[in-house]
Each structure stands twice: as C-alpha cells, then as structure tokens.
Tab-separated table of C-alpha atoms and ligand atoms in Angstrom:
chain	number	residue	atom	x	y	z
A	54	MET	CA	157.826	181.503	105.677
A	55	GLU	CA	160.540	183.267	107.442
A	56	GLN	CA	163.069	186.149	107.127
A	57	ASN	CA	165.241	186.564	110.149
A	58	GLY	CA	162.286	185.085	111.908
A	59	GLY	CA	159.859	187.077	109.653
A	60	SER	CA	158.806	185.859	106.163
A	61	ILE	CA	160.278	185.549	102.736
A	62	PHE	CA	161.452	182.047	102.077
A	63	PRO	CA	160.457	178.547	102.780
A	64	VAL	CA	163.181	177.207	105.430
A	65	GLY	CA	162.663	173.789	106.562
A	66	ASP	CA	163.426	171.345	103.737
A	67	ALA	CA	164.737	173.635	100.915
A	68	LEU	CA	167.929	172.295	99.359
A	69	GLU	CA	168.923	175.544	97.855
A	70	MET	CA	171.054	177.843	100.186
A	71	VAL	CA	169.408	181.417	100.457
A	72	ILE	CA	171.154	184.211	101.793
A	73	ILE	CA	170.227	187.948	102.013
A	74	PHE	CA	172.620	190.725	102.714
A	75	ASP	CA	172.770	194.362	102.705
A	76	ARG	CA	174.985	196.851	100.514
A	77	THR	CA	177.857	196.471	103.163
A	78	GLY	CA	177.802	192.729	102.617
A	79	LYS	CA	176.264	192.065	106.008
A	80	ILE	CA	173.953	188.865	106.094
A	81	THR	CA	170.546	189.549	107.334
A	82	TYR	CA	169.156	186.359	106.617
A	83	ALA	CA	170.412	182.605	105.859
A	84	ASN	CA	168.007	179.727	105.487
A	85	ASP	CA	168.631	176.195	107.079
A	86	ALA	CA	170.202	174.739	104.212
A	87	ALA	CA	172.889	177.592	104.130
A	88	GLU	CA	173.600	177.304	107.806
A	89	LYS	CA	173.930	173.580	107.502
A	90	LYS	CA	176.008	173.356	104.299
A	91	LEU	CA	178.347	176.153	105.498
A	92	GLU	CA	178.727	174.542	108.631
A	93	TYR	CA	177.523	177.398	110.802
A	94	GLU	CA	175.094	177.179	113.836
A	95	GLN	CA	172.619	179.507	113.299
A	96	GLU	CA	175.186	182.260	113.312
A	97	LEU	CA	175.532	183.268	109.629
A	98	CYS	CA	173.452	186.626	110.346
A	99	GLY	CA	175.672	189.324	111.181
A	100	ARG	CA	178.763	187.792	109.197
A	101	ASN	CA	179.831	189.174	105.934
A	102	ILE	CA	179.237	187.743	102.330
A	103	SER	CA	182.904	188.099	101.871
A	104	ASP	CA	183.375	185.361	104.341
A	105	ILE	CA	181.404	182.960	102.024
A	106	PHE	CA	182.872	184.080	98.842
A	107	PRO	CA	186.118	185.721	99.655
A	108	ASN	CA	187.161	185.426	96.072
A	109	HIS	CA	184.479	187.730	94.696
A	110	PHE	CA	183.451	190.171	97.516
A	111	THR	CA	185.810	192.264	99.808
A	112	ALA	CA	184.220	194.198	102.912
A	113	ALA	CA	185.597	197.635	102.830
A	114	GLU	CA	184.858	200.810	104.894
A	115	ASN	CA	182.404	202.439	102.366
A	116	GLY	CA	180.659	199.388	101.406
A	117	LEU	CA	181.340	196.115	99.605
A	118	GLU	CA	183.933	195.874	96.731
A	119	THR	CA	182.962	193.370	93.924
A	120	ALA	CA	182.902	192.895	90.279
A	121	TYR	CA	180.149	190.133	90.674
A	122	PRO	CA	177.648	190.512	87.752
A	123	PHE	CA	174.462	190.784	89.677
A	124	GLY	CA	171.411	189.268	87.935
A	125	HIS	CA	169.550	186.145	87.261
A	126	GLU	CA	172.436	184.437	85.348
A	127	LEU	CA	174.071	181.650	87.090
A	128	GLN	CA	177.721	181.920	87.962
A	129	ASN	CA	180.182	179.367	89.121
A	130	LEU	CA	181.737	180.349	92.343
A	131	VAL	CA	183.579	178.806	95.268
A	132	ALA	CA	181.842	179.009	98.606
A	133	TYR	CA	183.900	178.718	101.924
A	134	ARG	CA	182.645	176.992	105.236
A	135	LYS	CA	183.119	178.367	108.643
A	136	ASN	CA	186.335	175.993	108.996
A	137	LEU	CA	187.639	177.427	105.761
A	138	THR	CA	187.269	174.335	103.641
A	139	CYS	CA	185.277	175.160	100.319
A	140	PHE	CA	183.109	173.586	97.684
A	141	PRO	CA	181.838	174.667	94.270
A	142	VAL	CA	178.482	176.138	94.043
A	143	GLU	CA	176.202	177.428	91.306
A	144	VAL	CA	175.068	180.907	92.423
A	145	ARG	CA	172.436	183.549	91.269
A	146	ILE	CA	172.932	186.942	93.272
A	147	MET	CA	170.328	189.684	92.415
A	148	SER	CA	169.288	192.945	94.006
A	149	SER	CA	165.888	192.873	96.013
A	150	TYR	CA	162.947	194.844	94.184
A	151	ALA	CA	161.258	194.748	97.488
A	152	GLN	CA	164.096	196.079	99.788
A	153	PRO	CA	166.553	198.459	98.188
A	154	GLN	CA	170.014	198.151	98.912
A	155	THR	CA	169.359	194.499	99.713
A	156	TYR	CA	170.800	191.405	97.756
A	157	ILE	CA	169.350	187.952	97.410
A	158	CYS	CA	171.971	184.974	96.843
A	159	MET	CA	170.623	181.510	95.918
A	160	ALA	CA	173.214	178.930	95.737
A	161	ASN	CA	173.407	175.130	94.907
A	162	ASP	CA	176.076	172.789	95.751
A	163	THR	CA	177.391	171.716	92.241
A	164	LEU	CA	178.756	168.380	93.488
A	165	GLU	CA	175.506	167.545	95.480
A	166	ARG	CA	173.379	168.564	92.501
A	167	GLU	CA	175.327	166.133	90.023
A	168	HIS	CA	175.077	163.607	92.647
A	169	LEU	CA	171.234	164.044	92.854
A	170	ASN	CA	170.921	164.181	89.048
A	171	ARG	CA	173.112	160.897	88.854
A	172	GLU	CA	170.669	159.496	91.439
A	173	VAL	CA	167.545	160.539	89.606
A	174	ALA	CA	168.806	159.378	86.312
A	175	GLN	CA	169.662	155.734	87.841
A	176	ILE	CA	166.191	155.708	89.540
A	177	LYS	CA	164.615	156.534	86.170
A	178	LYS	CA	166.571	153.909	84.593
A	179	GLU	CA	165.414	151.438	87.062
A	180	VAL	CA	161.813	152.403	86.775
A	181	GLN	CA	162.133	152.021	83.077
A	182	GLN	CA	163.775	148.560	83.243
A	183	ALA	CA	161.087	147.467	85.666
A	184	ALA	CA	158.447	148.537	83.251
A	185	ARG	CA	160.116	147.014	80.440
A	186	VAL	CA	160.637	143.483	82.351
A	187	LYS	CA	156.875	143.813	83.192
A	188	ALA	CA	155.741	144.554	79.696
A	189	GLU	CA	158.003	141.686	78.437
A	190	PHE	CA	156.521	139.443	80.778
A	191	VAL	CA	152.952	140.364	80.172
A	192	ALA	CA	153.604	139.899	76.313
A	193	ASN	CA	155.295	136.347	77.061
A	194	VAL	CA	152.522	135.111	79.375
A	195	THR	CA	149.651	136.334	77.218
A	196	HIS	CA	151.412	134.803	74.073
A	197	GLU	CA	151.749	131.508	75.842
A	198	LEU	CA	148.130	131.788	76.996
A	199	ARG	CA	146.936	132.359	73.578
A	200	THR	CA	148.211	129.006	72.066
A	201	PRO	CA	146.471	126.607	74.219
A	202	VAL	CA	143.246	128.734	73.983
A	203	ASN	CA	143.370	128.839	70.243
A	204	GLY	CA	144.175	124.947	70.273
A	205	VAL	CA	140.892	124.513	72.216
A	206	LEU	CA	139.046	127.000	70.092
A	207	GLY	CA	139.965	125.269	66.925
A	208	ASN	CA	139.108	121.891	68.086
A	209	ILE	CA	135.737	122.777	69.504
A	210	ARG	CA	134.729	124.480	66.237
A	211	GLU	CA	135.676	121.351	64.317
A	212	LEU	CA	133.690	119.348	66.787
A	213	LEU	CA	130.834	121.800	66.556
A	214	ASP	CA	130.680	121.406	62.838
A	215	VAL	CA	129.990	117.629	63.017
A	216	GLU	CA	127.735	117.650	66.231
A	217	THR	CA	123.974	117.643	65.918
A	218	MET	CA	122.867	116.637	69.551
A	219	PRO	CA	121.215	119.758	71.070
A	220	ASP	CA	122.334	118.694	74.548
A	221	LYS	CA	125.954	118.475	73.293
A	222	LEU	CA	125.981	121.402	71.143
A	223	ARG	CA	125.072	123.670	74.130
A	224	PRO	CA	128.175	123.034	76.364
A	225	MET	CA	130.180	122.940	73.399
A	226	LYS	CA	129.130	126.630	72.385
A	227	MET	CA	129.691	127.587	75.603
A	228	ILE	CA	133.284	126.375	75.745
A	229	GLU	CA	133.828	128.223	72.241
A	230	ARG	CA	132.251	131.317	73.976
A	231	CYS	CA	134.488	131.166	76.733
A	232	CYS	CA	137.727	130.734	74.546
A	233	GLU	CA	136.596	133.779	72.586
A	234	ASP	CA	136.130	135.922	75.642
A	235	MET	CA	139.521	134.533	76.900
A	236	ASN	CA	141.250	135.692	73.786
A	237	LYS	CA	139.428	139.298	74.117
A	238	LEU	CA	140.944	139.361	77.802
A	239	ILE	CA	144.358	138.286	76.398
A	240	ASP	CA	144.135	141.096	73.889
A	241	ASN	CA	143.020	143.702	76.604
A	242	ILE	CA	145.691	142.660	78.921
A	243	LEU	CA	148.499	143.137	76.176
A	244	ASP	CA	147.156	146.607	75.197
A	245	PHE	CA	146.743	147.830	78.559
A	246	SER	CA	150.278	146.809	79.340
A	247	LYS	CA	151.818	148.276	76.361
A	248	LEU	CA	149.885	151.447	76.934
A	249	GLU	CA	150.917	151.634	80.377
A	250	ALA	CA	154.681	151.145	79.565
A	251	GLY	CA	154.228	154.006	76.899
A	252	LYS	CA	155.272	151.335	74.260
A	253	PHE	CA	152.070	151.863	72.260
A	254	THR	CA	152.801	153.072	68.722
A	255	LEU	CA	149.869	153.985	66.396
A	256	GLU	CA	150.137	152.640	62.693
A	257	LYS	CA	149.057	154.946	60.437
A	258	ARG	CA	147.920	154.149	56.723
A	259	LYS	CA	145.316	155.101	54.314
A	260	PHE	CA	141.864	153.333	54.704
A	261	HIS	CA	138.276	153.472	53.419
A	262	VAL	CA	135.998	154.755	56.190
A	263	ARG	CA	132.936	153.079	55.091
A	264	ASP	CA	134.735	149.781	54.412
A	265	MET	CA	135.864	149.927	58.001
A	266	LEU	CA	132.496	150.678	59.316
A	267	ASP	CA	131.084	147.704	57.039
A	268	TYR	CA	133.559	145.353	58.959
A	269	VAL	CA	132.444	146.797	62.292
A	270	LYS	CA	128.849	146.286	61.525
A	271	ALA	CA	129.375	142.700	60.138
A	272	HIS	CA	131.004	141.961	63.354
A	273	HIS	CA	128.262	142.568	65.532
A	274	ILE	CA	125.061	142.351	63.265
A	275	SER	CA	124.467	138.579	64.078
A	276	LYS	CA	124.459	138.952	67.811
A	277	ILE	CA	122.305	142.393	67.414
A	278	THR	CA	119.764	140.311	65.391
A	279	GLU	CA	119.961	137.384	67.792
A	280	LYS	CA	118.719	139.900	70.538
A	281	GLY	CA	116.131	141.371	68.399
A	282	LEU	CA	117.674	144.832	68.443
A	283	GLU	CA	117.354	147.550	65.993
A	284	PHE	CA	120.509	149.060	64.612
A	285	PHE	CA	121.108	152.143	62.647
A	286	MET	CA	124.507	153.257	61.523
A	287	THR	CA	124.704	156.796	59.975
A	288	VAL	CA	127.648	158.365	58.141
A	289	SER	CA	127.346	161.936	57.334
A	290	PRO	CA	128.001	162.877	53.843
A	291	ASN	CA	130.669	165.048	54.706
A	292	VAL	CA	132.947	162.032	55.990
A	293	PRO	CA	135.608	161.464	53.242
A	294	GLU	CA	135.711	158.202	51.424
A	295	TYR	CA	139.555	157.770	52.569
A	296	VAL	CA	141.426	159.082	55.434
A	297	THR	CA	144.980	158.220	57.000
A	298	GLY	CA	144.854	156.866	60.482
A	299	ASP	CA	145.258	153.710	62.506
A	300	GLU	CA	142.161	151.779	61.336
A	301	LEU	CA	142.761	148.932	63.552
A	302	ARG	CA	142.690	151.040	66.744
A	303	ILE	CA	139.648	153.101	65.503
A	304	LYS	CA	137.863	149.722	64.884
A	305	GLN	CA	138.934	148.554	68.303
A	306	VAL	CA	137.354	151.545	70.118
A	307	LEU	CA	134.269	151.444	68.124
A	308	ASN	CA	134.084	147.503	68.519
A	309	ASN	CA	134.436	147.991	72.419
A	310	LEU	CA	131.795	150.477	72.453
A	311	LEU	CA	129.320	148.479	70.540
A	312	SER	CA	130.054	145.451	72.376
A	313	ASN	CA	129.122	147.425	75.478
A	314	ALA	CA	125.996	148.568	73.968
A	315	LEU	CA	125.018	145.173	72.793
A	316	LYS	CA	125.793	143.624	76.093
A	317	PHE	CA	123.895	146.155	78.336
A	318	THR	CA	120.894	146.548	75.838
A	319	SER	CA	118.096	143.618	75.939
A	320	VAL	CA	115.333	145.744	74.243
A	321	GLY	CA	115.147	148.756	71.825
A	322	LYS	CA	118.033	149.984	69.548
A	323	ILE	CA	121.501	150.777	69.082
A	324	THR	CA	122.520	153.699	66.925
A	325	VAL	CA	125.859	154.632	65.588
A	326	GLU	CA	126.500	157.969	63.802
A	327	ILE	CA	129.795	159.310	62.379
A	328	LEU	CA	130.407	162.906	61.509
A	329	LYS	CA	133.019	165.199	60.396
A	330	THR	CA	133.449	167.947	63.092
A	331	ALA	CA	136.436	169.944	62.038
A	332	GLN	CA	139.269	170.142	59.316
A	333	ILE	CA	142.444	172.345	59.906
A	334	ASN	CA	145.477	171.910	57.548
A	335	GLY	CA	144.872	168.485	56.201
A	336	ARG	CA	143.875	166.998	59.533
A	337	ILE	CA	140.275	165.958	59.959
A	338	GLU	CA	138.359	165.487	63.324
A	339	LEU	CA	136.111	162.589	63.282
A	340	PHE	CA	133.479	162.266	65.766
A	341	PHE	CA	131.624	158.934	66.669
A	342	ILE	CA	128.624	158.480	68.482
A	343	VAL	CA	127.132	155.333	69.922
A	344	ILE	CA	123.569	155.190	71.570
A	345	ASP	CA	121.768	152.450	73.361
A	346	SER	CA	118.629	151.979	75.055
A	347	GLY	CA	120.121	149.721	77.633
A	348	ILE	CA	120.625	149.789	81.390
A	349	GLY	CA	122.237	153.089	81.559
A	350	ILE	CA	124.658	154.169	84.171
A	351	ASP	CA	124.238	156.049	87.510
A	352	LYS	CA	125.633	159.871	87.235
A	353	ALA	CA	127.967	159.042	90.285
A	354	GLU	CA	129.305	155.932	88.644
A	355	GLN	CA	129.874	157.793	85.166
A	356	ASP	CA	133.334	159.366	86.134
A	357	LYS	CA	134.809	156.330	87.202
A	358	LEU	CA	134.075	154.569	84.010
A	359	PHE	CA	137.293	155.178	82.203
A	360	GLN	CA	139.504	154.278	85.089
A	361	SER	CA	141.365	150.897	84.750
A	362	PHE	CA	139.433	147.817	86.226
A	363	SER	CA	136.327	149.784	86.783
A	364	GLN	CA	132.973	148.251	86.709
A	365	VAL	CA	129.672	149.988	87.893
A	366	ASP	CA	129.039	147.352	90.506
A	367	ALA	CA	130.048	143.760	91.460
A	368	SER	CA	126.389	142.654	90.545
A	369	ILE	CA	127.188	144.005	87.074
A	370	SER	CA	130.394	142.190	86.595
A	371	ARG	CA	128.812	139.101	88.050
A	372	LYS	CA	125.815	139.246	85.608
A	373	TYR	CA	127.566	140.501	82.583
A	374	GLY	CA	131.281	139.562	82.953
A	375	GLY	CA	134.159	141.694	81.860
A	376	THR	CA	137.219	143.243	83.594
A	377	GLY	CA	136.604	146.756	83.302
A	378	LEU	CA	139.810	147.320	81.172
A	379	GLY	CA	137.860	148.046	77.895
A	380	LEU	CA	136.943	151.652	78.260
A	381	ASN	CA	140.327	152.565	79.967
A	382	ILE	CA	141.977	151.337	76.816
A	383	CYS	CA	139.550	153.044	74.682
A	384	LYS	CA	140.355	156.294	76.401
A	385	GLN	CA	144.098	155.857	76.186
A	386	LEU	CA	143.782	155.081	72.452
A	387	VAL	CA	141.498	157.931	71.756
A	388	GLU	CA	143.885	160.277	73.482
A	389	LEU	CA	146.782	158.791	71.497
A	390	MET	CA	144.669	159.617	68.357
A	391	GLY	CA	144.316	163.349	69.864
A	392	GLY	CA	140.762	163.037	70.818
A	393	ARG	CA	138.547	162.738	73.641
A	394	ILE	CA	135.876	160.285	74.859
A	395	ALA	CA	132.703	160.857	76.870
A	396	VAL	CA	129.553	159.248	78.290
A	397	GLU	CA	126.209	160.643	78.897
A	398	SER	CA	123.767	158.301	80.594
A	399	ARG	CA	120.602	157.792	82.528
A	400	LYS	CA	119.909	154.857	84.586
A	401	GLY	CA	117.342	152.631	82.969
A	402	ARG	CA	117.118	154.963	80.050
A	403	GLY	CA	120.253	154.083	77.995
A	404	SER	CA	123.817	155.283	77.385
A	405	THR	CA	125.608	157.516	74.804
A	406	PHE	CA	129.445	157.094	74.369
A	407	SER	CA	131.018	159.569	72.245
A	408	PHE	CA	134.607	159.988	71.172
A	409	SER	CA	136.509	162.290	68.595
A	410	ILE	CA	139.869	161.362	66.865
A	411	TRP	CA	142.103	163.271	64.539
A	412	VAL	CA	143.164	161.636	61.213
A	413	ASP	CA	144.772	162.977	58.122
A	414	SER	CA	142.913	163.738	54.961
A	415	CYS	CA	144.011	162.048	51.664
A	416	LYS	CA	143.828	163.706	48.313
A	417	GLU	CA	143.774	161.036	45.856
A	418	GLU	CA	142.168	157.497	45.971
A	419	PRO	CA	144.278	155.334	43.737
A	420	ASP	CA	143.044	152.048	44.880
A	421	ARG	CA	139.709	152.639	43.127
A	422	PRO	CA	139.228	153.854	39.742
A	423	ALA	CA	137.530	157.333	39.705
A	424	GLY	CA	133.598	156.938	39.762
A	425	ALA	CA	133.756	153.336	40.449
A	426	ASN	CA	133.677	154.185	44.201
A	427	ASP	CA	130.549	156.378	43.655
A	428	ALA	CA	128.883	153.539	42.006
A	429	ARG	CA	129.710	150.838	44.151
A	430	ARG	CA	129.316	153.046	47.311
A	431	PRO	CA	127.896	156.474	47.364
A	432	ALA	CA	128.442	158.571	50.364
A	433	LEU	CA	125.412	157.151	52.175
A	434	THR	CA	124.738	155.602	55.593
A	435	VAL	CA	125.872	152.025	56.302
A	436	SER	CA	122.340	151.336	57.354
A	437	GLU	CA	121.406	152.137	53.865
A	438	VAL	CA	124.037	149.591	52.585
A	439	GLY	CA	122.174	147.437	54.742
A	440	GLU	CA	122.458	143.906	56.138
A	441	ARG	CA	122.441	142.514	52.627
A	442	SER	CA	126.121	144.156	52.151
A	443	ALA	CA	127.233	143.037	55.511
A	444	ASP	CA	125.835	139.332	54.806
A	445	GLU	CA	127.570	139.525	51.467
A	446	LEU	CA	130.915	140.292	53.047
A	447	GLN	CA	130.611	137.468	55.470
A	448	SER	CA	129.172	135.040	52.972
A	449	PHE	CA	132.189	132.969	51.653
A	450	GLY	CA	132.682	132.987	48.013
A	451	THR	CA	130.834	136.205	47.159
A	452	SER	CA	132.599	138.732	45.202
A	453	LYS	CA	132.753	141.059	48.092
A	454	ASN	CA	133.996	138.376	50.374
A	455	ARG	CA	136.732	137.326	47.888
A	456	GLU	CA	137.853	140.900	47.244
A	457	ALA	CA	137.983	141.639	50.990
A	458	LEU	CA	139.868	138.117	51.694
A	459	GLU	CA	142.346	139.050	49.132
A	460	LYS	CA	142.971	142.371	50.301
A	461	ASN	CA	143.646	141.322	53.792
A	462	LEU	CA	145.703	138.473	53.099
A	463	SER	CA	148.141	140.545	51.046
A	464	LYS	CA	148.206	142.965	53.614
A	465	LEU	CA	148.814	140.069	56.194
A	466	ILE	CA	151.691	138.569	54.452
A	467	LEU	CA	153.231	141.836	54.059
A	468	CYS	CA	153.190	142.364	57.630
A	469	VAL	CA	154.734	139.017	58.074
A	470	GLU	CA	157.436	139.955	55.607
A	471	MET	CA	158.085	143.049	57.573
A	472	GLU	CA	157.949	140.765	60.828
A	473	ASN	CA	155.097	143.070	62.224
A	474	TRP	CA	153.436	139.916	63.886
A	475	GLU	CA	151.104	141.973	65.901
A	476	LYS	CA	149.631	143.655	62.798
A	477	ALA	CA	149.606	140.466	61.082
A	478	GLU	CA	147.373	139.082	63.924
A	479	GLY	CA	144.984	141.956	63.474
A	480	PHE	CA	144.610	141.090	59.635
A	481	MET	CA	144.410	137.419	60.617
A	482	GLU	CA	141.356	137.899	62.607
A	483	THR	CA	139.762	139.752	59.785
A	484	VAL	CA	140.544	136.702	57.405
A	485	ARG	CA	139.246	134.357	60.287
A	486	GLN	CA	135.994	136.517	60.151
A	487	LEU	CA	135.504	136.297	56.533
A	488	THR	CA	136.071	132.605	56.469
A	489	LEU	CA	133.752	131.784	59.112
A	490	LYS	CA	130.899	130.485	56.771
A	491	ALA	CA	133.715	128.707	54.538
A	492	PRO	CA	133.932	124.961	54.227
A	493	ARG	CA	135.724	123.063	56.765
A	494	GLU	CA	138.993	122.554	55.126
A	495	VAL	CA	139.456	126.301	54.726
A	496	GLY	CA	138.736	126.780	58.448
A	497	ARG	CA	141.536	124.281	59.244
A	498	MET	CA	144.035	126.147	57.016
A	499	VAL	CA	142.830	129.438	58.683
A	500	LEU	CA	143.554	127.893	61.949
A	501	ARG	CA	147.034	126.481	60.909
A	502	LEU	CA	147.813	130.048	59.650
A	503	LYS	CA	146.540	131.715	62.748
A	504	MET	CA	148.683	129.594	65.092
A	505	ALA	CA	151.819	129.936	62.931
A	506	ILE	CA	151.360	133.736	63.057
A	507	GLN	CA	150.967	133.466	66.809
A	508	LYS	CA	153.977	131.388	67.133
A	509	GLU	CA	155.795	133.917	65.067
A	510	ASP	CA	157.012	130.880	62.922
A	511	TYR	CA	157.627	132.560	59.581
A	512	GLU	CA	158.242	129.329	57.852
A	513	LYS	CA	154.934	127.646	59.055
A	514	THR	CA	153.163	130.958	58.349
A	515	ALA	CA	154.586	131.152	54.759
A	516	SER	CA	153.659	127.392	54.043
A	517	SER	CA	150.023	127.691	55.623
A	518	PHE	CA	149.724	131.249	53.587
A	519	GLU	CA	150.603	129.511	50.394
A	520	GLU	CA	148.217	126.675	51.233
A	521	LEU	CA	145.262	128.839	51.735
A	522	LYS	CA	146.215	131.015	48.893
A	523	ALA	CA	146.354	128.121	46.545
A	524	TYR	CA	142.775	126.718	47.628
A	525	LEU	CA	141.364	130.240	47.418
A	526	GLN	CA	142.518	130.845	43.987
B	105	ADP	P1	134.304	145.571	80.659
B	105	ADP	O1	135.278	144.760	79.770
B	105	ADP	O2	134.024	145.016	81.938
B	105	ADP	O3	132.848	145.662	79.965
B	105	ADP	P2	134.411	148.290	80.272
B	105	ADP	O4	135.618	149.171	80.761
B	105	ADP	O5	134.195	148.279	78.863
B	105	ADP	O6	134.639	146.810	80.737
B	105	ADP	O7	133.110	148.789	80.971
B	105	ADP	C1	133.264	149.095	82.274
B	105	ADP	C2	131.972	149.091	82.922
B	105	ADP	O8	130.975	150.235	82.398
B	105	ADP	C3	130.859	147.947	82.373
B	105	ADP	O9	131.121	146.950	83.482
B	105	ADP	C4	129.559	148.638	82.858
B	105	ADP	O10	129.216	148.464	84.191
B	105	ADP	C5	129.717	149.925	82.192
B	105	ADP	N1	129.380	150.134	81.106
B	105	ADP	C6	130.031	150.396	79.960
B	105	ADP	N2	129.330	150.494	78.757
B	105	ADP	C7	128.070	150.640	79.174
B	105	ADP	C8	126.609	150.680	78.419
B	105	ADP	N3	126.688	151.010	77.115
B	105	ADP	N4	125.722	150.539	79.275
B	105	ADP	C9	125.762	150.446	80.697
B	105	ADP	N5	126.784	150.234	81.142
B	105	ADP	C10	128.149	150.328	80.485
C-alpha cells in the first residue's frame, strides 16, 4: 500500500488508474497503472489533472475550474497521454472523506476493458465447449460400454437359469456380479460427468413416499438376509403419503447409502429412519438417516468422504471394491435438492449417514381413491409392512407385482414417447427388478426391451414393449 511512497492504494499490478489531486488540481499521487497508461515516467506527481482531462478541468489562479459532477457515478471522459494522444476512459472522481480538499480519480481504459471482457467471454466459451465435449465423450463411451456389458449379462443370466453344476455356477455368478458392478460404475461415471458439467437436471413429479421406500427395501432385502443382518425401516407418521420431487434421485442417494452400509457391515443391524423435519409454504423438508453397525470410519477420514474418488484407504478399496464416486454424487444430488449430507462414525462401532432434501407438498392424491390408501397402507413403518410385502412386490404374478409392473411400464413408454431415454432407463431397471423371478421368456423380452432402450432405438423399443405388454396381459 502506498501513497506518494506512503499508503492508500495497492500499486503493483492494479489495472485501474488511480490518481489523487488537491483543490488546485495538483496531482499528489498516481499509481503505476496511471503512470504507464498515460506514458509518464514517474513524473505524474506535481502535474495538474487538467493535463490529463483538459476537456473537463482547467487550472486557474484561484483553484480548479470544472463542471465535473463529483461522485461515485461513472462518467465517460477522454484521457490525454503525455504525448497528447488520447483514449476513452470510464472515470469516477470523488472527494476524499479522509483528506479534505482532496479528490480521488479512478479510471479504466474503456477499449482495454472491452478487449478484456471479450477475452474473458472467449475463454468462458472455450471452457464450456471443452466441458461439453468431455460430457458428450463420457456419455458416448459409457453408452458404448453398456451394450457389451448387458450382452454378457443377458447371456450369463440365461445360462445361469439352466446350469446346475455348482462348480460352474460359482464363476458364472461371479461374471453376473462383475457385470452388475460394471453397470453401476458406468452409471456413476455418467452422473458424475453430468453433475460436473452442470448439465444435471432434476425431474420432479408426484410420488408415493412409502412405495418408493418399499422399492428401496426390496432392492436390498435379499442381500441383507443373505448376510444375516437385522433390518429396520421406520417412517415417521408425519411424513406425507405423496410429495413432489425427483423420486429416482432420492432413491439413488438412499440406495447408495444402503449399499455402503451393507458392504461395510458384517454383523448387527442396519436401520433407516425417515422424518419430516420442516414445512414452509408448501415445501417439506424430509430427513433420512441410515445407521449401520459396521466397520466405521476414522474421524480424520470423515471429512474427505464426500470428495470425488475418495476412499478411506487402499486396503478398503482392495477388500470392498468401489471407486469412491458414490458419496460425492450423493452430496451433489442432495445439494441440488436443497439439502445437506453428513456422517457421524466411530471406527469399529458403525456409521450414521444422514441427509435432508426439500420436496413440494401435494394436496390431493387422485391416483388412489380416498380411504383406499389407508386400508392398503396406513402411515406405518415399512418394517411393519415387512418382508412379506417386499417379497410380494418382487414375486412375479402377485397383484402387487402386476400393479407395479403396469405402473412402471406405462411410465416407461411415456418417457420413450417423449424421447427421455435416460428416465426410461430408470423405469426399465425397476421393470427388470420386478421381473427377476419371472419365467425365462419374460426375462428375454425384458432384456430385448432394455437393449432397445439403451440403443435409443424407438422402433425396437416399441415392438419389444408391445411384445412384453401382450405377454403380461
Ligand atoms: P464407493 O463406490 O467406493 O463405495 P463411496 O463414495 O460410496 O464410494 O464411499 C467412499 C468410501 O467411504 C468407501 O470406500 C468407504 O471407505 C467409506 N464408507 C462409505 N460408507 C461407509 C460405511 N457405511 N461404513 C464404513 N465406511 C464407509
């Protein structure tokens, strides 16, 4: 900081010209930018401001003559260099509060600023273009990767249906598992790249909260049972039946936290709680808590968890796999939904992940006749609904399963009509899960439909859809 060798303004690399003058117009301070742009060599001090702005200031015997409107407002003036050539400037000249009878002039070269603005706009455009190219590249590569992975997956599932030899079943199951992991990885990379490029949009629609939780539970229950863990899911009675929000993305966050809880817990239990924590002007804050009794995370590592590609340590990634993208995606999704995600954990004692999101409240519930909803599903815990309900949902042919299939298929075809292939893929995944226990020919039809959707092939999607629909009816 310097003023005539003393202190007021940063001089070194300031782009703006700063000149201070007294009531007679005598310049008492000029920064480097002013010296340089006006082409003086450290000789501005002592000159008169009328040398710089002769059209607006005249040095007279009894002071400075000027009609300049001193103040914070920007004025367009012409500044003269030492060699009497001139250039346009944007200027603000005001009287100093600290030093009476002193004026501070701050000026920017208009042409230079315009040039800089153009350069900044150009760089911004190039950065956006590079981000778009990258996002498109990732989208194309992941799309291309998906096709062979699903080819292998479909075939191995068909072979698994007929294979009975235990020594062959094991490697085949391993192939199936690897393909499923690969698909998860592809989804994560795609989401991550979209979130990074700021191209991620939420798709809000009305959905039934407890139905969504049933799906999430059905997705994990067999693995939870396989590991011999206890599972509880509690929905507070104050959580409304219906809300409007991005159901798919809420499920994605919850699924990710549950998968992690399951991955890192070998004994004990996993608990999920859902509460309504606030309601303001038709907006509702929902709060989700996922508690496990697993390996836990060191305090020092907890802060790094939500960064991309972060895993607690290499031994964990070797033992449990994963890319460290999941929690970063969760964090970004939760923040897009207006909420926050947090973790509390003790090494060896388990972890608690919690997140909040904002959704819109829904007044009427036209999809279900009044009262029917209460009879079918009172506001009780999903754990009370129990395994039976989840099993019913997944068992092909039960009324619950048929209802869910119909609902998802009609939403799927609607997305296809609207060419929202990504969303159609989401419904496709639910249809796939709902038909896991279906006869083989249904499995094949589902696979054909899935492949057609992944290729974004409208004709094939429509014919596969008709084929499946006709069979189901
Ligand atoms: P990944 O896909 O590798 O699981 P995540 O971002 O979901 O990536 O998780 C990052 C890391 O955080 C995991 O590798 C693990 O070390 C740690 N972690 C996440 N959830 C839990 C949990 N419930 N218990 C213990 N560690 C966890």
